[in-house]
Amino acid sequence: MTKHIFVTGGVVSSLGKGLTSASIGLLLERRGLRVRMQKLDPYLNVDPGTMSPYQHGEVYVLDDGSETDLDLGHYERFTSGPLSRQSNYTSGQIYQRVLDKERRGEYLGRTVQVIPHVTDEIKNAVLGLTGPDVDVVITELGGTVGDIEGLPFTEAIRQIPLDVGKENCLFIHLTLVPYLKAAREAKTKPTQHSVGQLRQIGIQPDILIVRCERPLPREHTDKIALFCNLEKHCVLVEVDKEYSIYEVPMSLAEDNLDQIIVNKLRLNAGRLQIDEWQELMHRVRNPENEVTIAVVGKYIDHRDAYKSIYEALDHAGFAHGARVLVKRIEAEELEKTDPDQLLRGVDGILVPGGFGMRGIEGKIHAVRYARENGVPYFGICLGMQCAVIEYARNVIGWTDANSTEFATDTPHPVICMLEEQKSVTYKGGTMRLGAQPCVLTEDSKAAACYGSNKISERHRHRYEFNPRYRPEFVEAGLIPTGEHAHGPLVEVVEIPDHPWFVAVQYHPEFKSKPDRPHPLFHGFVEASLKRHGQRAEVLV
Ligand code: GLN
């Protein structure tokens, strides 16, 4: 029988509920349990695909092409259970289902209501993940307890123990205990209120994890336990991590969280096997080297807009024993400033994905700088398209070359929407979404990184390399080295006589894990470290 863990949050948002849920998933998996992770998001958009990164941070794409919340990125980086469309539901999706049923007459003339119809649909979404091969489903509820739009979700998860048995469900609530410098004291009142709100709905949390800037004295956690009706050992403190988010599972394990869960849900679990992770953390805390990577983007001031890219760079750094320092550069700045001023001294340049015109010319300047100065370059999605445009303009000499996304009537549409693409309507528009098979040229840098020439990577874009210009690019030295396994779509381009210049139409960052960095990030950071070393030699 599948057991359920529900993770809710209180007091404030951005507490790291996704990270904590993922860490719980990791601990349970490393006790031999089969875990499925899920996020319920109370907002009304059907998915985050249509939201600005400023609103929502990155859109995380799964193999099946679903565009999901970035917390699913944490799930994939920490755990290994499969994720799919069923792993992320929004209010928009839930209501859409209810309304579709209503239109089909499936409610047989009844009044359609939040309780029971919307809540039933939410329960279906949760129970849909259970099965004989699943020991635990961890469902994280987005937002903060008490939000109006979250109420149908809290109501639905309140009902689930009645359907599947109280003994099979566990509620974990995450809150903030603020430290007031003026009073030199940590304050537990907001946590008490937040738990009070949950109890009003009918949910008594079993475990409370309080986030705090600094360690909390025992008397505080005991007080929280008393006021919130919890056993003392079930109030855990998660202090901000000094080095890395990947330390969170270790500290929760030190507080016995996995054992508390195993006992409470009476899970048949093995011993916690976390030695490798511990070793990884040792490497994370003791880097032997350092490398600076410029990330040139358009949402550079937003912490989460390029989340998976920053994580993937870190992962590659872990593998090389190096701390990766990211220099975030606003692409528009490169349009106003001499690129040398902003990019001198960086060891590698990465241009990530993006949509729309703003900052494009700045990104193209960044590519040119990398190409001309032999700085390792990694282009991702739009970063590949910019590389192609730059090469067309500055090497081939088509100064008007562009993507039809930015100049519909350019005489040299080196990036364009292909006819066959226009006729295919995917969910969410005309985007190429999700995992697609790709074949790499044997002697390419990409194939060397992957150690294989058959790969599968995730896509999220509309525009493509225009195959009409392929001969001119090959002639001029920008070589397509990866193609869709079943078609003429160019997925990778490289400049063979550059130290490391690889640009890909897909999003490799979604498949990187702390203990298994993505091969291209691994290769890119390696090349950047090499450049770092060479620069150091010159200075000596
Ligand atoms: N805007 C480009 C396209 O739609 C690139 C998208 C991306 O970088 N994800 O093709």
Coordinates of C-alpha atoms and ligand atoms in Angstrom, one line a residue:
M1 CA 0.0 0.0 0.0
T2 CA 1.4 3.4 -1.0
K3 CA 1.8 5.9 1.9
H4 CA 1.5 9.6 1.6
I5 CA 3.6 12.5 2.8
F6 CA 2.1 16.0 2.4
V7 CA 4.5 19.0 2.7
T8 CA 2.9 22.4 3.3
G9 CA 4.5 25.7 4.1
G10 CA 3.6 28.6 6.4
V11 CA 4.5 32.2 7.4
V12 CA 6.3 33.2 4.2
S13 CA 6.9 31.8 0.7
S14 CA 10.4 30.9 -0.6
L15 CA 11.2 28.8 2.4
G16 CA 12.8 26.1 0.3
K17 CA 9.8 23.8 0.5
G18 CA 10.8 22.2 -2.8
L19 CA 14.3 21.6 -1.6
T20 CA 13.1 20.1 1.7
S21 CA 10.6 17.9 -0.1
A22 CA 13.3 16.7 -2.5
S23 CA 15.6 16.1 0.4
I24 CA 13.0 13.9 2.1
G25 CA 12.6 12.1 -1.2
L26 CA 16.4 11.5 -1.3
L27 CA 16.6 10.2 2.3
L28 CA 13.7 7.8 1.7
E29 CA 15.2 6.5 -1.6
R30 CA 18.5 6.0 0.2
R31 CA 16.6 3.8 2.6
G32 CA 15.6 1.6 -0.3
L33 CA 12.1 3.0 -0.7
R34 CA 10.4 3.7 -4.0
V35 CA 9.3 7.3 -4.0
R36 CA 7.2 9.5 -6.4
M37 CA 7.3 13.3 -6.0
Q38 CA 4.5 15.7 -6.9
K39 CA 3.8 19.4 -6.7
L40 CA 0.4 21.0 -6.5
D41 CA 0.4 24.7 -7.5
P42 CA -2.6 26.8 -6.5
Y43 CA -2.3 29.4 -9.3
L44 CA -4.7 29.5 -12.2
N45 CA -2.4 29.2 -15.1
V46 CA -2.7 25.8 -16.7
D47 CA 1.1 25.5 -16.5
P48 CA 4.0 27.9 -15.9
G49 CA 4.9 27.8 -19.6
T50 CA 3.1 31.1 -20.2
M51 CA 4.5 32.9 -17.2
S52 CA 7.4 35.4 -17.3
P53 CA 10.5 34.1 -15.6
Y54 CA 10.2 37.2 -13.5
Q55 CA 7.0 35.9 -12.1
H56 CA 7.9 32.3 -11.7
G57 CA 11.6 31.6 -12.3
E58 CA 12.6 28.9 -14.8
V59 CA 10.1 26.6 -16.5
Y60 CA 11.4 23.1 -16.0
V61 CA 10.7 20.7 -18.8
L62 CA 10.2 17.0 -18.4
D63 CA 10.9 14.2 -20.8
D64 CA 7.2 14.0 -21.7
G65 CA 7.3 17.6 -22.7
S66 CA 5.3 19.0 -19.8
E67 CA 6.3 22.5 -18.7
T68 CA 6.5 22.4 -15.0
D69 CA 7.4 24.3 -11.8
L70 CA 11.1 24.6 -11.0
D71 CA 10.7 22.6 -7.9
L72 CA 10.5 19.6 -10.1
G73 CA 14.1 20.4 -11.0
H74 CA 15.0 19.8 -7.4
Y75 CA 13.1 16.6 -7.4
E76 CA 15.0 15.3 -10.4
R77 CA 18.3 16.4 -9.0
F78 CA 17.8 14.8 -5.6
T79 CA 15.7 11.7 -6.5
S80 CA 15.4 9.1 -9.2
G81 CA 11.7 8.3 -9.3
P82 CA 10.2 9.1 -12.7
L83 CA 8.4 12.4 -13.2
S84 CA 5.7 13.1 -15.7
R85 CA 2.6 15.3 -16.4
Q86 CA 1.1 13.7 -13.3
S87 CA 3.9 15.2 -11.1
N88 CA 2.7 18.8 -11.3
Y89 CA -0.9 20.0 -11.2
T90 CA -2.1 23.6 -11.1
S91 CA -5.5 25.0 -10.1
G92 CA -5.9 25.8 -13.8
Q93 CA -5.5 22.2 -14.8
I94 CA -7.8 21.0 -12.0
Y95 CA -10.5 23.5 -12.9
Q96 CA -10.1 22.7 -16.6
R97 CA -10.8 19.0 -15.9
V98 CA -13.8 19.9 -13.8
L99 CA -15.2 22.2 -16.5
D100 CA -14.5 19.7 -19.3
K101 CA -16.5 17.1 -17.4
E102 CA -19.3 19.6 -16.8
R103 CA -19.5 20.3 -20.5
R104 CA -19.6 16.6 -21.3
G105 CA -22.5 16.3 -18.9
E106 CA -20.6 13.9 -16.6
Y107 CA -22.0 15.5 -13.4
L108 CA -25.5 14.3 -14.4
G109 CA -27.3 17.5 -13.7
R110 CA -25.8 18.2 -10.3
T111 CA -24.5 21.6 -9.1
V112 CA -20.8 21.6 -9.6
Q113 CA -19.0 22.8 -6.5
V114 CA -15.5 23.3 -5.0
I115 CA -16.3 20.6 -2.5
P116 CA -16.7 17.8 -3.6
H117 CA -16.0 18.2 -7.3
V118 CA -12.8 20.3 -7.3
T119 CA -11.5 18.6 -4.2
D120 CA -12.2 15.1 -5.8
E121 CA -10.3 16.1 -8.8
I122 CA -7.3 17.1 -6.6
K123 CA -7.6 13.8 -4.7
N124 CA -7.5 12.0 -8.1
A125 CA -4.4 13.9 -9.0
V126 CA -2.7 12.7 -5.8
L127 CA -4.0 9.2 -5.7
G128 CA -3.1 8.8 -9.4
L129 CA 0.5 8.4 -8.4
T130 CA 0.0 5.5 -6.1
G131 CA 0.6 1.9 -7.2
P132 CA 2.1 -1.5 -6.3
D133 CA 5.6 -0.2 -7.3
V134 CA 5.4 2.9 -5.2
D135 CA 6.1 3.0 -1.4
V136 CA 5.7 6.7 -0.8
V137 CA 4.2 9.6 -2.7
I138 CA 5.5 13.0 -1.5
T139 CA 3.1 15.8 -2.4
E140 CA 4.3 19.3 -2.0
L141 CA 1.6 22.0 -1.8
G142 CA 2.7 25.3 -3.4
G143 CA 2.0 28.6 -1.7
T144 CA 1.5 29.4 1.9
V145 CA -1.2 27.9 4.2
G146 CA -4.1 30.3 4.4
D147 CA -3.8 31.6 0.8
I148 CA -7.4 31.8 -0.6
E149 CA -6.5 30.0 -3.8
G150 CA -4.8 27.2 -1.9
L151 CA -7.9 26.3 0.2
P152 CA -9.3 23.7 -2.1
F153 CA -5.9 21.9 -2.0
T154 CA -5.6 21.9 1.8
E155 CA -9.2 20.8 2.0
A156 CA -8.5 17.9 -0.4
I157 CA -5.4 16.7 1.4
R158 CA -7.3 16.9 4.7
Q159 CA -9.8 14.4 3.2
I160 CA -7.2 11.9 1.9
P161 CA -6.5 10.3 5.3
L162 CA -10.2 9.6 5.5
D163 CA -10.0 7.7 2.2
V164 CA -6.7 5.8 2.6
G165 CA -6.4 5.6 6.4
K166 CA -4.9 8.0 8.8
E167 CA -2.0 5.6 9.5
N168 CA -0.9 5.9 5.9
C169 CA -0.6 9.7 5.8
L170 CA 1.9 12.1 7.2
F171 CA 1.7 15.9 7.3
I172 CA 5.0 17.9 7.3
H173 CA 4.7 21.6 7.8
L174 CA 7.6 24.0 7.0
T175 CA 7.7 27.5 8.6
L176 CA 10.0 30.3 9.3
V177 CA 11.2 31.4 12.8
P178 CA 12.5 34.9 12.2
Y179 CA 15.4 36.1 14.2
L180 CA 14.9 39.7 15.4
K181 CA 18.3 41.4 15.7
A182 CA 16.9 44.3 17.8
A183 CA 15.4 41.9 20.3
R184 CA 18.3 39.4 19.9
E185 CA 15.6 36.7 19.9
A186 CA 14.1 34.2 17.6
K187 CA 10.3 34.5 17.4
T188 CA 8.0 31.5 17.3
K189 CA 4.7 33.3 17.2
P190 CA 4.3 33.3 13.4
T191 CA 4.9 29.5 13.4
Q192 CA 2.2 29.0 16.1
H193 CA -0.2 31.0 14.0
S194 CA 0.6 29.1 10.9
V195 CA 0.0 25.7 12.6
G196 CA -3.1 27.2 14.1
Q197 CA -4.4 27.9 10.6
L198 CA -3.7 24.4 9.5
R199 CA -5.5 22.9 12.5
Q200 CA -8.4 25.2 11.7
I201 CA -8.7 23.5 8.4
G202 CA -8.5 20.1 10.1
I203 CA -4.8 19.2 9.6
Q204 CA -2.6 18.5 12.5
P205 CA 1.0 18.4 11.3
D206 CA 3.0 15.4 12.4
I207 CA 6.4 17.0 11.8
L208 CA 7.4 20.6 11.9
I209 CA 10.5 21.8 10.1
V210 CA 11.4 25.4 11.1
R211 CA 13.7 27.4 9.0
C212 CA 16.0 29.7 10.9
E213 CA 19.0 31.9 10.2
R214 CA 20.8 30.4 13.3
P215 CA 20.4 27.3 15.5
L216 CA 17.5 27.5 17.9
P217 CA 17.9 26.6 21.5
R218 CA 16.0 23.6 22.8
E219 CA 13.6 25.6 24.8
H220 CA 12.3 27.3 21.7
T221 CA 11.6 24.0 19.9
D222 CA 10.0 22.6 23.0
K223 CA 7.8 25.6 23.2
I224 CA 6.8 25.2 19.6
A225 CA 6.0 21.6 20.2
L226 CA 3.8 22.4 23.2
F227 CA 1.9 25.2 21.4
C228 CA 1.5 23.4 18.2
N229 CA 0.5 20.0 19.7
L230 CA 3.5 18.0 18.4
E231 CA 5.9 15.6 20.0
K232 CA 9.2 17.3 21.0
H233 CA 11.4 15.2 18.7
C234 CA 9.1 16.1 15.8
V235 CA 10.1 19.7 15.7
L236 CA 13.3 20.0 13.6
V237 CA 15.3 23.1 12.8
E238 CA 16.8 23.7 9.4
V239 CA 19.5 26.3 9.6
D240 CA 20.5 28.1 6.4
K241 CA 23.3 26.2 4.7
E242 CA 26.7 27.8 4.4
Y243 CA 28.0 26.0 1.3
S244 CA 25.4 24.3 -0.8
I245 CA 21.8 23.4 -1.0
Y246 CA 22.9 19.8 -1.3
E247 CA 23.8 19.8 2.4
V248 CA 20.1 19.9 3.3
P249 CA 19.5 16.1 3.2
M250 CA 22.5 15.5 5.5
S251 CA 21.3 17.9 8.1
L252 CA 17.8 16.5 8.1
A253 CA 19.3 13.0 8.5
E254 CA 21.3 14.3 11.5
D255 CA 18.0 15.2 13.0
N256 CA 16.7 11.8 12.4
L257 CA 14.0 12.9 10.0
D258 CA 14.1 9.7 7.9
Q259 CA 13.7 7.5 11.0
I260 CA 10.8 9.6 12.3
I261 CA 9.0 9.2 9.0
V262 CA 9.8 5.5 8.8
N263 CA 8.4 5.0 12.3
K264 CA 5.3 7.1 11.9
L265 CA 4.3 5.5 8.5
R266 CA 5.6 2.1 9.6
L267 CA 7.6 1.8 6.5
N268 CA 9.6 -1.3 5.7
A269 CA 12.9 0.5 5.1
G270 CA 16.5 -0.4 4.9
R271 CA 19.5 1.3 6.5
L272 CA 20.2 4.9 5.3
Q273 CA 23.0 4.7 2.7
I274 CA 24.3 8.1 2.3
D275 CA 28.1 7.7 2.3
E276 CA 28.5 8.7 -1.3
W277 CA 26.5 11.8 -0.7
Q278 CA 28.6 12.6 2.3
E279 CA 31.7 12.2 0.2
L280 CA 30.3 14.5 -2.4
M281 CA 29.6 17.1 0.3
H282 CA 33.2 16.9 1.4
R283 CA 34.3 17.8 -2.1
V284 CA 31.7 20.6 -2.3
R285 CA 33.1 22.1 0.9
N286 CA 36.7 21.8 -0.1
P287 CA 37.2 22.9 -3.7
E288 CA 40.8 22.8 -4.9
N289 CA 40.3 25.2 -7.7
E290 CA 38.2 28.0 -9.0
V291 CA 36.8 29.0 -12.4
T292 CA 34.7 32.0 -13.5
I293 CA 31.9 31.5 -16.0
A294 CA 30.0 34.4 -17.5
V295 CA 26.3 33.7 -17.9
V296 CA 24.9 36.3 -20.4
G297 CA 21.2 36.5 -20.1
K298 CA 18.1 38.7 -19.9
Y299 CA 16.8 37.8 -16.5
I300 CA 20.1 37.9 -14.8
D301 CA 18.9 39.7 -11.7
H302 CA 16.3 37.0 -11.0
R303 CA 17.7 34.3 -8.7
D304 CA 15.7 31.5 -10.2
A305 CA 15.3 32.4 -13.9
Y306 CA 18.3 30.2 -14.9
K307 CA 18.1 27.9 -11.9
S308 CA 19.0 24.6 -13.6
I309 CA 21.9 26.2 -15.5
Y310 CA 23.5 27.5 -12.3
E311 CA 22.9 24.1 -10.6
A312 CA 24.4 22.2 -13.6
L313 CA 27.5 24.5 -13.5
D314 CA 27.9 23.7 -9.8
H315 CA 27.6 19.9 -10.5
A316 CA 30.3 20.1 -13.1
G317 CA 32.4 22.0 -10.6
F318 CA 31.9 19.3 -7.9
A319 CA 33.2 16.7 -10.4
H320 CA 36.3 18.8 -11.1
G321 CA 36.9 19.8 -7.5
A322 CA 36.4 23.4 -8.4
R323 CA 34.2 26.2 -7.2
V324 CA 32.3 27.7 -10.1
L325 CA 32.0 31.4 -9.7
V326 CA 29.2 32.7 -12.0
K327 CA 29.5 36.3 -13.3
R328 CA 26.0 37.2 -14.2
I329 CA 26.0 39.6 -17.1
E330 CA 22.9 41.5 -18.3
A331 CA 22.9 41.0 -22.1
E332 CA 21.8 44.6 -22.7
E333 CA 24.9 45.8 -20.8
L334 CA 27.0 44.2 -23.6
E335 CA 25.2 46.4 -26.1
K336 CA 26.4 49.6 -24.3
T337 CA 29.8 48.6 -23.0
D338 CA 32.9 47.3 -24.6
P339 CA 32.6 43.5 -24.3
D340 CA 36.2 43.3 -23.2
Q341 CA 35.5 45.3 -20.1
L342 CA 32.8 42.9 -19.0
L343 CA 34.2 39.7 -20.2
R344 CA 37.9 40.0 -19.7
G345 CA 39.0 37.6 -17.1
V346 CA 36.2 35.1 -17.4
D347 CA 37.2 31.5 -18.2
G348 CA 34.1 30.5 -20.0
I349 CA 31.0 32.1 -21.5
L350 CA 27.5 30.6 -21.5
V351 CA 24.5 32.0 -23.2
P352 CA 21.3 30.4 -22.0
G353 CA 17.8 30.0 -23.6
G354 CA 15.3 32.8 -23.9
F355 CA 12.5 34.3 -25.9
G356 CA 12.1 37.7 -27.5
M357 CA 14.2 40.5 -28.8
R358 CA 15.6 42.2 -25.7
G359 CA 19.3 41.7 -25.2
I360 CA 19.8 39.6 -28.4
E361 CA 22.5 41.9 -29.8
G362 CA 24.4 41.8 -26.5
K363 CA 24.3 38.0 -26.5
I364 CA 25.6 38.0 -30.1
H365 CA 28.5 40.3 -28.9
A366 CA 29.3 37.8 -26.2
V367 CA 29.4 34.9 -28.7
R368 CA 31.8 37.0 -30.9
Y369 CA 34.0 37.7 -27.9
A370 CA 34.2 34.0 -27.1
R371 CA 34.8 33.0 -30.7
E372 CA 37.5 35.5 -31.4
N373 CA 39.4 35.2 -28.1
G374 CA 39.3 31.4 -27.8
V375 CA 37.2 31.5 -24.6
P376 CA 35.2 28.3 -24.1
Y377 CA 31.6 28.9 -25.3
F378 CA 28.5 27.0 -24.4
G379 CA 25.3 28.0 -26.2
I380 CA 22.0 26.6 -25.0
C381 CA 18.9 26.9 -27.2
L382 CA 18.7 30.7 -27.8
G383 CA 22.4 30.6 -27.1
M384 CA 22.9 28.3 -30.0
Q385 CA 20.7 30.4 -32.3
C386 CA 22.8 33.5 -31.3
A387 CA 26.0 31.6 -32.2
V388 CA 24.6 30.7 -35.6
I389 CA 23.6 34.3 -36.3
E390 CA 26.9 35.6 -35.1
Y391 CA 28.8 33.3 -37.4
A392 CA 26.7 34.2 -40.3
R393 CA 27.2 37.9 -39.8
N394 CA 30.8 38.1 -38.8
V395 CA 32.4 35.1 -40.5
I396 CA 30.3 34.4 -43.6
G397 CA 29.6 38.1 -44.0
W398 CA 25.8 38.2 -44.1
T399 CA 25.6 41.2 -42.0
D400 CA 21.7 41.1 -42.1
A401 CA 21.5 37.5 -40.9
N402 CA 19.0 36.9 -38.2
S403 CA 16.3 34.7 -36.7
T404 CA 12.8 35.2 -38.0
E405 CA 11.8 35.5 -34.4
F406 CA 13.5 38.9 -34.3
A407 CA 13.4 40.0 -38.0
T408 CA 10.6 38.4 -40.0
D409 CA 11.8 39.7 -43.3
T410 CA 15.6 39.2 -43.0
P411 CA 17.2 38.2 -46.3
H412 CA 19.3 35.6 -44.4
P413 CA 16.9 33.8 -42.0
V414 CA 19.6 31.5 -40.6
I415 CA 17.3 30.6 -37.8
C416 CA 13.6 30.2 -38.7
M417 CA 10.5 28.3 -38.2
L418 CA 10.4 25.3 -40.4
E419 CA 7.3 24.5 -42.5
E420 CA 6.8 21.1 -41.1
Q421 CA 7.1 22.7 -37.6
K422 CA 4.3 25.2 -38.4
S423 CA 1.9 22.4 -39.2
V424 CA 2.5 20.5 -36.0
T425 CA 0.5 21.9 -33.1
Y426 CA 1.9 20.8 -29.8
K427 CA 0.3 21.4 -26.5
G428 CA 1.1 24.9 -25.5
G429 CA 1.5 26.2 -29.1
T430 CA 3.9 25.3 -31.8
M431 CA 6.9 24.5 -29.6
R432 CA 9.1 21.5 -29.9
L433 CA 8.8 20.2 -26.4
G434 CA 10.3 17.3 -24.4
A435 CA 12.8 14.5 -25.0
Q436 CA 14.0 13.9 -28.5
P437 CA 16.6 11.5 -29.8
C438 CA 19.7 12.9 -31.4
V439 CA 22.7 11.4 -33.3
L440 CA 26.1 13.0 -32.9
T441 CA 29.0 13.0 -35.4
E442 CA 31.6 10.5 -34.2
D443 CA 34.6 12.8 -33.9
S444 CA 32.7 15.8 -32.4
K445 CA 33.5 17.4 -29.1
A446 CA 29.9 16.7 -28.0
A447 CA 30.3 12.9 -28.7
A448 CA 33.6 12.9 -26.8
C449 CA 31.8 14.5 -23.8
Y450 CA 28.9 12.1 -23.9
G451 CA 31.1 9.1 -24.6
S452 CA 28.3 8.1 -27.1
N453 CA 26.8 9.3 -30.3
K454 CA 23.2 8.5 -29.5
I455 CA 21.6 10.8 -26.9
S456 CA 18.2 12.0 -25.8
E457 CA 17.7 15.6 -24.7
R458 CA 14.8 17.9 -23.8
H459 CA 13.6 20.7 -26.0
R460 CA 11.6 23.9 -25.6
H461 CA 11.7 26.2 -28.6
R462 CA 9.9 27.1 -31.8
Y463 CA 12.8 28.2 -34.1
E464 CA 15.4 26.0 -35.8
F465 CA 18.7 26.1 -37.6
N466 CA 17.8 26.7 -41.3
P467 CA 19.0 23.6 -43.2
R468 CA 19.1 25.7 -46.4
Y469 CA 22.4 27.3 -45.2
R470 CA 24.1 24.2 -44.0
P471 CA 26.7 24.0 -46.8
E472 CA 27.8 27.6 -46.3
F473 CA 28.2 27.1 -42.6
V474 CA 30.2 23.9 -43.1
E475 CA 32.4 25.6 -45.6
A476 CA 33.0 28.5 -43.2
G477 CA 33.8 26.2 -40.2
L478 CA 30.7 26.1 -38.0
I479 CA 29.8 22.4 -38.2
P480 CA 26.5 20.8 -37.4
T481 CA 27.6 17.8 -35.3
G482 CA 24.2 16.7 -33.9
E483 CA 21.0 15.9 -35.8
H484 CA 17.6 14.7 -34.8
A485 CA 17.5 10.9 -35.1
H486 CA 14.5 11.0 -37.5
G487 CA 14.9 14.2 -39.4
P488 CA 17.0 17.0 -40.7
L489 CA 16.8 19.2 -37.6
V490 CA 20.2 20.5 -36.5
E491 CA 20.6 20.0 -32.7
V492 CA 24.3 20.8 -32.1
V493 CA 26.9 23.0 -33.8
E494 CA 30.6 23.3 -33.1
I495 CA 33.7 25.2 -34.2
P496 CA 36.3 22.4 -34.4
D497 CA 39.3 24.8 -34.4
H498 CA 38.3 26.6 -31.2
P499 CA 39.3 25.3 -27.8
W500 CA 35.7 24.6 -26.9
F501 CA 32.8 26.0 -28.8
V502 CA 29.7 23.8 -28.5
A503 CA 26.1 25.1 -28.9
V504 CA 23.0 23.0 -28.6
Q505 CA 19.4 23.5 -29.6
Y506 CA 18.2 21.5 -26.5
H507 CA 18.3 22.1 -22.8
P508 CA 21.0 19.9 -21.2
E509 CA 20.8 21.6 -17.9
F510 CA 17.6 19.7 -17.0
K511 CA 19.4 16.4 -16.9
S512 CA 22.3 17.3 -14.6
K513 CA 22.6 15.9 -11.1
P514 CA 25.0 16.8 -8.4
D515 CA 26.5 13.3 -8.4
R516 CA 26.2 12.9 -12.2
P517 CA 27.0 16.2 -13.9
H518 CA 25.7 16.6 -17.5
P519 CA 28.5 15.6 -19.9
L520 CA 28.5 18.9 -21.8
F521 CA 28.6 21.0 -18.6
H522 CA 31.4 18.7 -17.5
G523 CA 33.3 19.3 -20.7
F524 CA 32.6 23.0 -20.7
V525 CA 33.8 23.5 -17.1
E526 CA 36.9 21.3 -17.9
A527 CA 37.8 23.5 -20.9
S528 CA 37.2 26.6 -18.8
L529 CA 39.4 25.3 -16.0
K530 CA 42.1 24.7 -18.6
R531 CA 41.9 28.2 -19.8
H532 CA 42.0 29.4 -16.1
G533 CA 45.2 27.5 -15.7
Q534 CA 46.7 28.9 -18.8
R535 CA 45.9 32.4 -17.8
A536 CA 47.4 31.8 -14.4
E537 CA 50.6 30.6 -16.1
V538 CA 50.8 33.7 -18.2
L539 CA 50.4 35.9 -15.1
V540 CA 53.3 34.0 -13.3
Ligands
GLN1 N1 13.2 31.8 -28.6 C1 13.8 30.7 -29.2 C2 12.9 29.7 -29.9 O1 11.7 29.8 -29.6 C3 14.7 29.9 -28.2 C4 13.9 29.3 -27.1 C5 14.7 28.9 -25.9 O2 15.8 29.3 -25.8 N2 14.2 28.1 -25.1 O3 13.3 28.9 -30.7

